[in-house]
Tab-separated table of C-alpha atoms in Angstrom:
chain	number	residue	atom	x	y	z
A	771	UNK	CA	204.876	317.020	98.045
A	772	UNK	CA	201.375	318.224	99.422
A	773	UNK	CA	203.162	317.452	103.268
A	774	UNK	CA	205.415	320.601	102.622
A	775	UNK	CA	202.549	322.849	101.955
A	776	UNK	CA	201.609	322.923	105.434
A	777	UNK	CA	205.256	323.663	106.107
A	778	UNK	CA	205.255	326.633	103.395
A	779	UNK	CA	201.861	327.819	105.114
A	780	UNK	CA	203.057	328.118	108.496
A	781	UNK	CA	206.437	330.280	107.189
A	782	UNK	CA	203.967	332.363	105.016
A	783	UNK	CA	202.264	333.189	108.534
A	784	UNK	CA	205.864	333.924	110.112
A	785	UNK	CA	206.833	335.972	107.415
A	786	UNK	CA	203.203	338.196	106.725
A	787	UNK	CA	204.116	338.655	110.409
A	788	UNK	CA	207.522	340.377	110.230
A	789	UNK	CA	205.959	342.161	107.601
A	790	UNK	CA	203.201	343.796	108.928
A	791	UNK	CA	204.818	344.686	112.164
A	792	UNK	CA	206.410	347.314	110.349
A	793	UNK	CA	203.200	349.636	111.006
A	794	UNK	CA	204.579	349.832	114.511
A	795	UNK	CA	207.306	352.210	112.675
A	796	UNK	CA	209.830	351.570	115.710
A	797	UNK	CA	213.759	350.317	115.166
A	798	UNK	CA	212.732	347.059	116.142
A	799	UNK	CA	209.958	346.826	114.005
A	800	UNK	CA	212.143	347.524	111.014
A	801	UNK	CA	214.640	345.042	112.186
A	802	UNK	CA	212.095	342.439	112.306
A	803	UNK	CA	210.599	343.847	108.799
A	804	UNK	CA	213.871	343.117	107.204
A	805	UNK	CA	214.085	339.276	108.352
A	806	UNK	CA	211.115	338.495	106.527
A	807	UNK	CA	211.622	336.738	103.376
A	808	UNK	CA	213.792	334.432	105.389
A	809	UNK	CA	210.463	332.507	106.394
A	810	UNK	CA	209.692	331.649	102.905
A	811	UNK	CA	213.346	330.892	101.576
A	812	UNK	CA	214.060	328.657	104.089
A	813	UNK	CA	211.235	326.905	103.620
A	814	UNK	CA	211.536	326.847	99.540
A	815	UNK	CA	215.613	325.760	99.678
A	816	UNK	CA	214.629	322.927	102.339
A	817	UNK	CA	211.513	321.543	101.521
A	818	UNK	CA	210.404	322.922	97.838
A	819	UNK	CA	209.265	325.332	96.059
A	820	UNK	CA	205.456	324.471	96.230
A	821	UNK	CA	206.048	324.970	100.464
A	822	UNK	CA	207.456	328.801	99.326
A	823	UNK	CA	204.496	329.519	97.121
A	824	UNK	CA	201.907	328.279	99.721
A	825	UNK	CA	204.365	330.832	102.010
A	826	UNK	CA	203.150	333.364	99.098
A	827	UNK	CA	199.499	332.431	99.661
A	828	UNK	CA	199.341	332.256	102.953
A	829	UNK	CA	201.261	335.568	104.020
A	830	UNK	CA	199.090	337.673	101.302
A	831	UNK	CA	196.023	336.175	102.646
A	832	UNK	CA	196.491	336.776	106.161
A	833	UNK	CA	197.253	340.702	105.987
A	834	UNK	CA	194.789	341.316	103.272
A	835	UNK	CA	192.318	339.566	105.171
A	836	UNK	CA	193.518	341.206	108.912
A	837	UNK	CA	195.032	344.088	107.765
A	838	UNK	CA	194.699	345.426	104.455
A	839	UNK	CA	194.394	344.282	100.762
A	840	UNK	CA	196.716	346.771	99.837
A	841	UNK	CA	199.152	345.459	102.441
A	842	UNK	CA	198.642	341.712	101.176
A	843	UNK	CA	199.280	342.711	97.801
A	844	UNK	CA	202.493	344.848	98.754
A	845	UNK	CA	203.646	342.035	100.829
A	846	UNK	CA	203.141	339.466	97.687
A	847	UNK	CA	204.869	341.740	95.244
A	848	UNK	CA	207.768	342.935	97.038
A	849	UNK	CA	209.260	340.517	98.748
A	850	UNK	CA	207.415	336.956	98.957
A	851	UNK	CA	207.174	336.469	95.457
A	852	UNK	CA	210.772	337.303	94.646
A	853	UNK	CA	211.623	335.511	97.509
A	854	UNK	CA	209.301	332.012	96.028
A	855	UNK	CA	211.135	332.699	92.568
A	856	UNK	CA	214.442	332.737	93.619
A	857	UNK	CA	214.256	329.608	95.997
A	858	UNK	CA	212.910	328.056	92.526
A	859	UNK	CA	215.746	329.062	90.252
A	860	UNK	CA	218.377	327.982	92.903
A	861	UNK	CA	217.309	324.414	93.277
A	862	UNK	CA	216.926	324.154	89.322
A	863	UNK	CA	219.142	321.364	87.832
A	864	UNK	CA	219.148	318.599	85.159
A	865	UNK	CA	220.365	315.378	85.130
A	866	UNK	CA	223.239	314.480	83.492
A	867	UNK	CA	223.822	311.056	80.593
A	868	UNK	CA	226.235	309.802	83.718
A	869	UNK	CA	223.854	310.294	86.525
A	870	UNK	CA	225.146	313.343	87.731
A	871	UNK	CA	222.602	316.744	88.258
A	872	UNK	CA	223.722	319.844	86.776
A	873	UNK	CA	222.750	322.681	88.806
A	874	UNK	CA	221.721	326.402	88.120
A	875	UNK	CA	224.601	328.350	88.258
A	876	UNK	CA	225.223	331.003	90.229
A	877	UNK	CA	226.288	333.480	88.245
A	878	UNK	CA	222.566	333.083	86.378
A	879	UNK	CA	221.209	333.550	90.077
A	880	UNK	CA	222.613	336.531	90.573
A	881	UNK	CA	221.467	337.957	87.470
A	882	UNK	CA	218.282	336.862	88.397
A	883	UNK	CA	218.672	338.401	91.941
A	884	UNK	CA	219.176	341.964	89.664
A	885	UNK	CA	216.505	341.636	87.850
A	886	UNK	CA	213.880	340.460	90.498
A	887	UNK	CA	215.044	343.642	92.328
A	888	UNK	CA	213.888	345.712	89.925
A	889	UNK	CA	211.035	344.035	88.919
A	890	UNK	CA	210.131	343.833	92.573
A	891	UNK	CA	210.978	347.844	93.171
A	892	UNK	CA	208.613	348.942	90.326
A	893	UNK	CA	205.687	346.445	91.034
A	894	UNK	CA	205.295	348.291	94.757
A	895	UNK	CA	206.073	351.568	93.197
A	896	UNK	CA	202.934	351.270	90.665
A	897	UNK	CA	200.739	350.015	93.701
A	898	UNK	CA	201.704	352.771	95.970
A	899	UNK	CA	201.103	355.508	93.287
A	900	UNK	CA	199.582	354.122	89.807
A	901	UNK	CA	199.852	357.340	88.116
A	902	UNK	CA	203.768	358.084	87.737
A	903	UNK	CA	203.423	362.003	88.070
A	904	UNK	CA	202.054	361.166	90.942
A	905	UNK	CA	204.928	358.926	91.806
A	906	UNK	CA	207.453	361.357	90.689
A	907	UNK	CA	205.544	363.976	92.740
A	908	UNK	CA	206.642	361.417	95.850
A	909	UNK	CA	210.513	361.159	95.392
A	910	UNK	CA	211.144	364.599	94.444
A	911	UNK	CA	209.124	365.708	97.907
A	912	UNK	CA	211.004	363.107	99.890
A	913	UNK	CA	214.544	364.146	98.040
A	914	UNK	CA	213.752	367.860	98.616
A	915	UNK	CA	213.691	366.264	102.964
A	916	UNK	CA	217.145	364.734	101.938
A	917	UNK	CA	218.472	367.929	100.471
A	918	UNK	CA	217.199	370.398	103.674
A	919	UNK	CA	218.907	367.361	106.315
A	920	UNK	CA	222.125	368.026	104.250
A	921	UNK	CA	221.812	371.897	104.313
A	922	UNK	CA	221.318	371.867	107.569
A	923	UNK	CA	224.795	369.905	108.265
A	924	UNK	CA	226.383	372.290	105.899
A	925	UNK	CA	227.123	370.138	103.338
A	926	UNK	CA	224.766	372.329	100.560
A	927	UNK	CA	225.293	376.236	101.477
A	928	UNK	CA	222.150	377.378	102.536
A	929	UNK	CA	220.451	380.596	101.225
A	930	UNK	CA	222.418	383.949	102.109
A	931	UNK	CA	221.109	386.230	104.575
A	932	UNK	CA	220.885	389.390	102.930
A	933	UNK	CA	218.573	391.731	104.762
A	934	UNK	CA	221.087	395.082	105.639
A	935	UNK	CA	220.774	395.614	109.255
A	936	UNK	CA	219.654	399.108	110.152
A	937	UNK	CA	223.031	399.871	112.026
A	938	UNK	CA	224.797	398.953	108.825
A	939	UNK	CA	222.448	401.421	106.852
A	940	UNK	CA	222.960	404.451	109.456
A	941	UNK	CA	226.720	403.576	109.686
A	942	UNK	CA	226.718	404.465	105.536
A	943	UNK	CA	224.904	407.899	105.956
A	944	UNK	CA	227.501	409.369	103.600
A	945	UNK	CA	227.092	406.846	100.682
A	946	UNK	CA	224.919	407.858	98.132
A	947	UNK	CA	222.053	405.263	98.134
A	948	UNK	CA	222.352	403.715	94.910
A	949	UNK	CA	225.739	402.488	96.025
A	950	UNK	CA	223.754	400.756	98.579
A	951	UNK	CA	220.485	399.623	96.883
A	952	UNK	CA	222.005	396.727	94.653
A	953	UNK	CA	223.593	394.809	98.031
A	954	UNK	CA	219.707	393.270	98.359
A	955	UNK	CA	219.391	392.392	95.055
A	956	UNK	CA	223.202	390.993	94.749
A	957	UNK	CA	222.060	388.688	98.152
A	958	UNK	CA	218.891	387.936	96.386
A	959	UNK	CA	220.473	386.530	93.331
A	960	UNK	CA	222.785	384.135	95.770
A	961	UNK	CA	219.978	383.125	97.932
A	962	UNK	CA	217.641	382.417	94.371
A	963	UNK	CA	221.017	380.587	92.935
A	964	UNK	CA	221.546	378.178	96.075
A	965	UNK	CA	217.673	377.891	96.014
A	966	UNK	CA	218.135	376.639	92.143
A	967	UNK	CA	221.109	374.279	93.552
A	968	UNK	CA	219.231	372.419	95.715
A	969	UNK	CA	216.170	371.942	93.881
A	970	UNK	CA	218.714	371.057	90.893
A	971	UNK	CA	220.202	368.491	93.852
A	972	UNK	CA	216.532	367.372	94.608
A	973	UNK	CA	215.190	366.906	91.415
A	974	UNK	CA	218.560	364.461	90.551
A	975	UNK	CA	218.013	362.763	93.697
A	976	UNK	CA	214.271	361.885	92.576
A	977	UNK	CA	215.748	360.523	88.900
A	978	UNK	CA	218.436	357.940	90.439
A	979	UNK	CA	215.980	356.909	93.236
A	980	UNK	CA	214.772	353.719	91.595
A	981	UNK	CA	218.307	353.061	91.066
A	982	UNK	CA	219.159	353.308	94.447
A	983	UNK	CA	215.970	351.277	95.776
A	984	UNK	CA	217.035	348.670	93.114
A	985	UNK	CA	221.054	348.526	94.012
A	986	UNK	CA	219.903	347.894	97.985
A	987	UNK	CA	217.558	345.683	97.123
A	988	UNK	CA	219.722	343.315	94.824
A	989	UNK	CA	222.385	343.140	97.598
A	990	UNK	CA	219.396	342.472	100.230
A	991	UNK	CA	218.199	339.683	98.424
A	992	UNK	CA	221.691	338.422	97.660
A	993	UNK	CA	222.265	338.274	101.471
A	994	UNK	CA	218.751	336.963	101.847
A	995	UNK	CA	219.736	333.912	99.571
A	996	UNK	CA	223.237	333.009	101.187
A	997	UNK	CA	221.918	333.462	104.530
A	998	UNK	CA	218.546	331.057	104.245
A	999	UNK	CA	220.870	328.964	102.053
A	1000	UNK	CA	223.386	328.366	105.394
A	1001	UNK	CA	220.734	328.150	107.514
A	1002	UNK	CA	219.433	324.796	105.634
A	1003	UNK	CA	222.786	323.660	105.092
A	1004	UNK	CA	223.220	323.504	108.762
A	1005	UNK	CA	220.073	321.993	109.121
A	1006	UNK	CA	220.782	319.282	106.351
A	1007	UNK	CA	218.189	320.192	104.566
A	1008	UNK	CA	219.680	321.959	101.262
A	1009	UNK	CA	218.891	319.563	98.272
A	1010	UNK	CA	221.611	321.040	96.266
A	1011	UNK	CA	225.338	320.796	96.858
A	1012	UNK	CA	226.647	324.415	98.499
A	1013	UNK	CA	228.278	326.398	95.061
A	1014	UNK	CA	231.679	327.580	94.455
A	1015	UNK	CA	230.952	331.584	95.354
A	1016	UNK	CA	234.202	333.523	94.530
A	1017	UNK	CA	233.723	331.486	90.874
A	1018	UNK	CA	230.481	333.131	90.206
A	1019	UNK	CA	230.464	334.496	87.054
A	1020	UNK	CA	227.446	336.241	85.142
A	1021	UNK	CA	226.564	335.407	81.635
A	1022	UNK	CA	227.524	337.701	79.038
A	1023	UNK	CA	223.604	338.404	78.135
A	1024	UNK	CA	223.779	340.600	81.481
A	1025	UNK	CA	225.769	343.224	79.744
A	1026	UNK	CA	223.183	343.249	77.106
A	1027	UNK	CA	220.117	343.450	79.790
A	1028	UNK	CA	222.679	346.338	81.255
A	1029	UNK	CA	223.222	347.978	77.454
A	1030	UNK	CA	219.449	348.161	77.154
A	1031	UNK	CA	218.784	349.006	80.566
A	1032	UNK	CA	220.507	352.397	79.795
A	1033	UNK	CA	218.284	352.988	76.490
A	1034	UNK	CA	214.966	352.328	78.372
A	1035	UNK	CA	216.147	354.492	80.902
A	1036	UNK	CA	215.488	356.971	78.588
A	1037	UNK	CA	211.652	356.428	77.485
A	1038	UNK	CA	209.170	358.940	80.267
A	1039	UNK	CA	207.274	357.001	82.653
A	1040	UNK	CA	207.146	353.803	84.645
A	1041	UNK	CA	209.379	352.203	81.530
A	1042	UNK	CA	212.187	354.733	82.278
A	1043	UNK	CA	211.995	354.149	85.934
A	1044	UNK	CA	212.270	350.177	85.512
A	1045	UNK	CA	215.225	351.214	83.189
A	1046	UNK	CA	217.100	353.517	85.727
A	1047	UNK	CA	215.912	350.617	88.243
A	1048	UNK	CA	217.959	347.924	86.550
A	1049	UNK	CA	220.689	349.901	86.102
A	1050	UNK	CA	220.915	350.326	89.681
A	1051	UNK	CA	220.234	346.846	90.316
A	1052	UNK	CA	222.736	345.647	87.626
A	1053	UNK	CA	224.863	347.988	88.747
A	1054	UNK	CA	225.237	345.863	92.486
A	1055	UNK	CA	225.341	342.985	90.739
A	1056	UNK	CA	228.121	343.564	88.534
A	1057	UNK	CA	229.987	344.644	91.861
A	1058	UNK	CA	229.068	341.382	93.892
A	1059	UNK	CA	230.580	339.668	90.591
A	1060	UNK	CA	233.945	341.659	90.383
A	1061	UNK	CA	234.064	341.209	94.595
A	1062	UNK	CA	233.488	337.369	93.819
A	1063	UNK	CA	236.326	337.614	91.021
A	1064	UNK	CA	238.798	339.113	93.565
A	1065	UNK	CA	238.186	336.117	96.045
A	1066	UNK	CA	238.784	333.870	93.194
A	1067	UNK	CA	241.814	335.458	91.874
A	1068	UNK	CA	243.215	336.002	95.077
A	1069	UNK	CA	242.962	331.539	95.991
A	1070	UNK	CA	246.500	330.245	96.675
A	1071	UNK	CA	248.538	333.624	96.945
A	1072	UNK	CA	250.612	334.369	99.956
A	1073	UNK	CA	248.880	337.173	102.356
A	1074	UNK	CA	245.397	336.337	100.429
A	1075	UNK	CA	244.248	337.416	104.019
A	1076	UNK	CA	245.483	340.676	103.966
A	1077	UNK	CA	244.718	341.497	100.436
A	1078	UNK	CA	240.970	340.659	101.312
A	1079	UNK	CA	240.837	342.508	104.690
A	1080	UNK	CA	242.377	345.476	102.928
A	1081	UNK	CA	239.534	345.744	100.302
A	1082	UNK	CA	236.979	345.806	102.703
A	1083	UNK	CA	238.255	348.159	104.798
A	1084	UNK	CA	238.701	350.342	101.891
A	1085	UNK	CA	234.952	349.856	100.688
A	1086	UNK	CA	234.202	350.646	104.175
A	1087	UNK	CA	235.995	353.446	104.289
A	1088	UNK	CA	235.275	355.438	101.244
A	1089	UNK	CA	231.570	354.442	101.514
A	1090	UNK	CA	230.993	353.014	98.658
A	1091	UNK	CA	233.018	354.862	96.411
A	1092	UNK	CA	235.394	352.080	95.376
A	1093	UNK	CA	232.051	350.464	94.609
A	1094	UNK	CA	232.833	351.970	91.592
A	1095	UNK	CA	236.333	350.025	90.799
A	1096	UNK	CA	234.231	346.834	91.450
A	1097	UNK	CA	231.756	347.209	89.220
A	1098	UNK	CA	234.073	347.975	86.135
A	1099	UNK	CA	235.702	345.141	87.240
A	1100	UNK	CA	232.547	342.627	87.540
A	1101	UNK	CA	231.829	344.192	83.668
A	1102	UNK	CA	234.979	343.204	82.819
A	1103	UNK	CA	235.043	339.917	84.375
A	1104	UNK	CA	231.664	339.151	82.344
A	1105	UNK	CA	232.828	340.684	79.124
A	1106	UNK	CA	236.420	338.845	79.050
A	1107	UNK	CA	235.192	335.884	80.898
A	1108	UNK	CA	239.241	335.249	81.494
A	1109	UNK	CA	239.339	333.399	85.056
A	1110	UNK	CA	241.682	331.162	85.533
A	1111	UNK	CA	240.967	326.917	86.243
A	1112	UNK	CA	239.594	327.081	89.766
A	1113	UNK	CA	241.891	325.885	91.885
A	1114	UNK	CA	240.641	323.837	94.823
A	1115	UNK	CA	240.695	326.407	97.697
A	1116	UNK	CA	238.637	327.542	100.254
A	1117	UNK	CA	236.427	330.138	99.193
């Protein structure tokens, strides 16, 4: 095993260096950002997981030491350690009395995927900002950006203009002035309310944040996994057999990760946010499961095609919003656990 750390060094390199080119702040440089925990789960679903940790080791090292500690440590936390600890759980197995390995399934992955999210999403949260006003502070002030970009579209009214012109004043010379005095105060009240609205908007924005971060991240690392997964398959490296997808199914302790999830959400602090966070990331999950559930369902039915091609579109086209359906239907899926025998199908 000690020939693969060399391996698992050399990807650490690759992937510190995707990393830290996101300093450059360009399109590119974001692009590039985004393709790196690919270095390290390649290297941890084709060699092992020893060759992803040294990835770990070697990535942190080289931007602490070249860069910045802080930048090491962010790098470590957010993305090369989830991506070493999910490259571990996927080529988990046991051997069977008949010779046969059972491996980890899926639908455990992906709850694993949800959780790592989180975890991940709150561990560079507390080393950007370890005091969580401070935090806080930082996604209200960014939301507050969001909310004046969407005012300025016209999506939130903006503020009334209420100072009278002096033409309008002189054009009312015969109306007493008191019938004219309360039009400032009336425009004042508006301006005040849709001031209240969008700090109201702002201030929601900053709660569900983590939640956000978390739901993005989970499908991230979900594509991160199947993507580094086909890459060693085509390589003929994977050491595990390529899984049944659409049969993916979550075990029934996610719902009560998800239940409790929504009571820690509630306690102030870093605690709530990791709550909100795995609601978020749960939340994804639960969809990737019920979008899994529809491929399996649909197997073997005429126009299969069609009725695939048709959600998508539709998930495309409301952006998101029949995200919604899917999710109810991944909890549902997990809380009935009702599929049907698999069929033998193409997935």
């Amino acid at each position: 095993m000690t020939k693969d750390i060399p391996v698992g060094a050399g990807a650490g390199l690759v992937a510190a260096l995707l990393f830290g080119v996101l300093l450059k702040a360009t399109t590119l440089a974001i692009l590039l950002y985004l393709l790196a925990p690919l270095p390290i789960l390649i290297v941890g679903l084709g060699w092992s997981h020893r060759a992803a940790l040294a990835s770990v080791v070697s990535g942190a090292l080289a931007l602490a030491l070249f860069v910045s500690p802080y930048l090491g440590l962010a790098f470590a936390a957010y993305l090369a350690l989830p991506a070493w600890w999910l490259a571990y759980l996927a080529l988990l197995g046991r051997s069977n009395a008949d010779g046969t390995i059972e491996w980890y399934p899926t639908g455990r992955l992906l709850a694993w995927v949800a959780g790592t999210a989180a975890l991940a999403f709150i561990a560079i949260a507390v080393i950007a900002s370890p005091d969580y006003d401070t935090f806080r502070a930082q996604l209200t002030s960014m939301s507050r950006r969001v909310v004046q970009v969407q005012v300025q579209r016209g999506r939130i009214p903006p503020p009334a203009q209420t100072a009278p012109s002096n033409e309008a004043q002189s054009g009312n010379t015969d109306q007493p002035a008191e019938s004219t005095a309360p039009q400032p105060q009336d425009g004042a009240q508006t301006g005040e309310k849709t001031d209240d609205l969008a700090s109201e908007v702002a201030d929601a924005l900053a709660t569900v944040a983590p939640a956000i971060a978390a739901q993005g991240l989970t499908i991230l690392f979900t594509f991160y996994l199947w993507a580094a997964a086909r890459i060693v398959q085509i390589s003929g490296r994977l050491l595990r057999p390529w899984p049944d997808l659409p049969s993916t199914v979550m075990p029934r302790a996610a719902l009560l990760v998800f239940a409790a999830a929504l009571t820690l959400a509630m306690v102030p602090g870093y605690p709530g946010a990791l709550g909100i966070a795995l609601i978020g990331a749960f939340s994804a999950a639960f969809a990737l499961q019920g979008l899994a559930a529809f491929h399996d369902r649909s197997r073997g039915r005429p126009g299969r095609f069609a009725l695939l091609a048709g959600l998508y579109v539709l998930l495309f086209l409301t952006q998101g919003v029949a995200m919604l359906a899917l999710i109810l239907f991944g909890i549902a899926d997990t809380a009935l656990d009702r599929r049907r025998p698999k069929p033998r199908g193409d997935a």
